Short mmCIF file of C-alpha atoms in Angstrom, two decimals:
data_model
loop_
_atom_site.label_atom_id
_atom_site.label_comp_id
_atom_site.label_asym_id
_atom_site.label_seq_id
_atom_site.Cartn_x
_atom_site.Cartn_y
_atom_site.Cartn_z
CA MET A 1 5.32 13.47 25.13
CA GLU A 2 2.27 14.98 23.45
CA ASN A 3 3.94 14.73 20.05
CA THR A 4 4.42 10.96 20.50
CA LYS A 5 0.81 10.53 21.60
CA LYS A 6 -0.33 12.27 18.43
CA TYR A 7 1.36 9.57 16.31
CA GLU A 8 0.38 6.59 18.50
CA LEU A 9 -3.18 6.50 17.18
CA ALA A 10 -2.33 7.11 13.53
CA ALA A 11 -2.45 3.55 12.16
CA TRP A 12 -5.01 4.08 9.39
CA PRO A 13 -3.65 7.43 8.20
CA ALA A 14 -0.17 5.86 8.08
CA ILE A 15 -1.48 3.04 5.89
CA VAL A 16 -3.51 5.34 3.62
CA HIS A 17 -0.59 7.76 3.17
CA ALA A 18 1.96 4.90 2.75
CA LYS A 19 4.12 5.70 5.76
CA CYS A 20 6.78 3.60 7.48
CA PRO A 21 5.28 0.74 9.54
CA ARG A 22 7.76 1.18 12.42
CA CYS A 23 7.61 4.95 13.02
CA ARG A 24 4.59 5.90 10.84
CA ARG A 25 6.34 9.11 9.83
CA GLY A 26 8.73 8.37 6.94
CA ASP A 27 7.39 7.95 3.41
CA LEU A 28 7.57 4.57 1.68
CA PHE A 29 7.47 6.02 -1.85
CA SER A 30 9.39 8.96 -3.27
CA THR A 31 6.93 9.64 -6.11
CA SER A 32 3.17 10.00 -6.31
CA MET A 33 0.92 7.10 -7.30
CA TYR A 34 0.16 8.33 -10.83
CA SER A 35 3.38 10.07 -11.89
CA PHE A 36 5.13 9.91 -15.24
CA LYS A 37 8.38 8.85 -13.53
CA GLY A 38 6.82 5.61 -12.28
CA GLN A 39 6.65 4.59 -8.66
CA ALA A 40 9.97 4.71 -6.87
CA MET A 41 10.28 3.34 -3.37
CA HIS A 42 12.78 4.60 -0.81
CA LYS A 43 15.38 2.07 0.33
CA THR A 44 15.18 3.15 3.98
CA CYS A 45 12.90 5.25 6.14
CA SER A 46 13.93 8.89 6.29
CA HIS A 47 12.82 9.14 9.92
CA CYS A 48 13.83 5.92 11.71
CA GLY A 49 16.19 4.28 9.20
CA LEU A 50 14.21 1.04 8.72
CA THR A 51 15.31 -0.89 5.62
CA TYR A 52 12.10 -1.62 3.73
CA GLU A 53 13.35 -4.60 1.72
CA ARG A 54 13.91 -6.98 4.62
CA GLU A 55 15.73 -9.59 2.50
CA PRO A 56 16.49 -10.09 -1.20
CA GLY A 57 13.26 -10.76 -3.10
CA TYR A 58 11.13 -9.61 -0.17
CA PHE A 59 8.61 -7.77 -2.34
CA TYR A 60 7.85 -10.82 -4.50
CA VAL A 61 5.26 -11.69 -1.84
CA ALA A 62 3.54 -8.38 -2.66
CA MET A 63 2.60 -9.92 -6.03
CA PHE A 64 0.27 -12.32 -4.23
CA VAL A 65 -1.33 -9.44 -2.34
CA SER A 66 -1.68 -7.53 -5.61
CA TYR A 67 -3.30 -10.59 -7.19
CA ALA A 68 -5.84 -10.77 -4.35
CA LEU A 69 -6.61 -7.06 -4.72
CA ASN A 70 -7.02 -7.49 -8.46
CA VAL A 71 -9.40 -10.44 -8.11
CA ALA A 72 -11.52 -8.57 -5.55
CA GLU A 73 -11.71 -5.52 -7.83
CA MET A 74 -12.62 -7.59 -10.88
CA VAL A 75 -15.38 -9.50 -9.09
CA THR A 76 -16.78 -6.26 -7.68
CA ILE A 77 -16.76 -4.61 -11.11
CA ALA A 78 -18.38 -7.65 -12.75
CA VAL A 79 -21.18 -7.64 -10.19
CA ALA A 80 -21.61 -3.87 -10.62
CA ILE A 81 -21.81 -4.22 -14.41
CA HIS A 82 -24.41 -6.96 -14.09
CA VAL A 83 -26.51 -4.97 -11.62
CA LEU A 84 -26.26 -1.69 -13.53
CA THR A 85 -26.65 -2.93 -17.11
CA GLY A 86 -28.10 -6.43 -16.89
CA SER A 87 -26.10 -7.26 -20.01
CA SER A 88 -24.78 -10.71 -20.81
CA ASN A 89 -22.36 -9.46 -23.50
CA PRO A 90 -18.90 -10.83 -22.57
CA TRP A 91 -17.13 -8.06 -24.53
CA LEU A 92 -18.71 -5.43 -22.31
CA TYR A 93 -17.44 -7.21 -19.22
CA CYS A 94 -13.96 -7.80 -20.65
CA GLY A 95 -13.58 -4.24 -21.90
CA ILE A 96 -14.65 -2.55 -18.69
CA ILE A 97 -12.90 -4.97 -16.33
CA LEU A 98 -9.58 -4.84 -18.19
CA SER A 99 -9.61 -1.05 -18.52
CA VAL A 100 -10.34 -0.61 -14.82
CA ALA A 101 -7.62 -3.16 -13.97
CA VAL A 102 -5.10 -1.14 -15.97
CA LEU A 103 -6.22 2.10 -14.30
CA LEU A 104 -5.92 0.56 -10.82
CA SER A 105 -2.57 -1.16 -11.37
CA PRO A 106 -0.54 1.68 -9.75
CA PHE A 107 -2.91 1.53 -6.76
CA ASN A 108 -2.47 -2.25 -6.50
CA PHE A 109 1.32 -1.97 -6.78
CA ARG A 110 1.55 0.60 -4.02
CA TYR A 111 -0.93 -0.84 -1.55
CA SER A 112 0.20 -4.43 -1.98
CA ARG A 113 3.56 -3.32 -0.61
CA VAL A 114 1.93 -1.26 2.12
CA VAL A 115 -0.21 -4.23 3.22
CA LEU A 116 2.83 -6.50 3.14
CA LEU A 117 4.86 -4.17 5.34
CA HIS A 118 2.11 -3.18 7.77
CA TRP A 119 0.23 -6.46 8.27
CA LEU A 120 1.98 -9.45 6.76
CA THR A 121 5.55 -9.04 8.00
CA PRO A 122 6.19 -10.93 11.23
CA GLY A 123 8.31 -9.04 13.73
CA LEU A 124 7.74 -5.63 12.16
CA HIS A 125 5.60 -3.61 14.55
CA TYR A 126 4.92 0.00 15.40
CA HIS A 127 7.28 1.50 17.99
CA PRO A 128 5.92 4.75 19.50
CA GLU A 129 9.38 5.77 20.67
CA MET A 130 10.49 5.87 17.01
CA SER A 131 7.79 8.46 16.23
CA LYS A 132 9.44 11.13 18.35
CA ASP A 133 11.00 14.08 16.61
CA LYS A 134 14.75 13.89 16.17
CA ILE A 135 16.72 16.16 18.44
#
């Protein structure tokens, strides 16, 4: 009982560490964010058996989430460049914004899928009974 209670309150750590949205224990990705092998996602949860791709083409919606993350990052960087440098040189903005966008693309790929699974999928909720250790 105490072990289940430990996982009941772990919503943010599960999102940050890219864990399964149903049990919050199984990993979504089999590789690290910045690995040379690329980012590989598990087909099912190793703990509760949830199939991550709910239907064919399910993760196409994650592109829209990634686009929103990218726009927010670019606007934030543009404002930061303006505040820090005061420059009006468009090449400075383009160079810095595009290089940061390339550096953050693995982050956007990973967390667009995490956001899609944890918040934007109707009917997919956390089940505390799934967090229990297997016997």
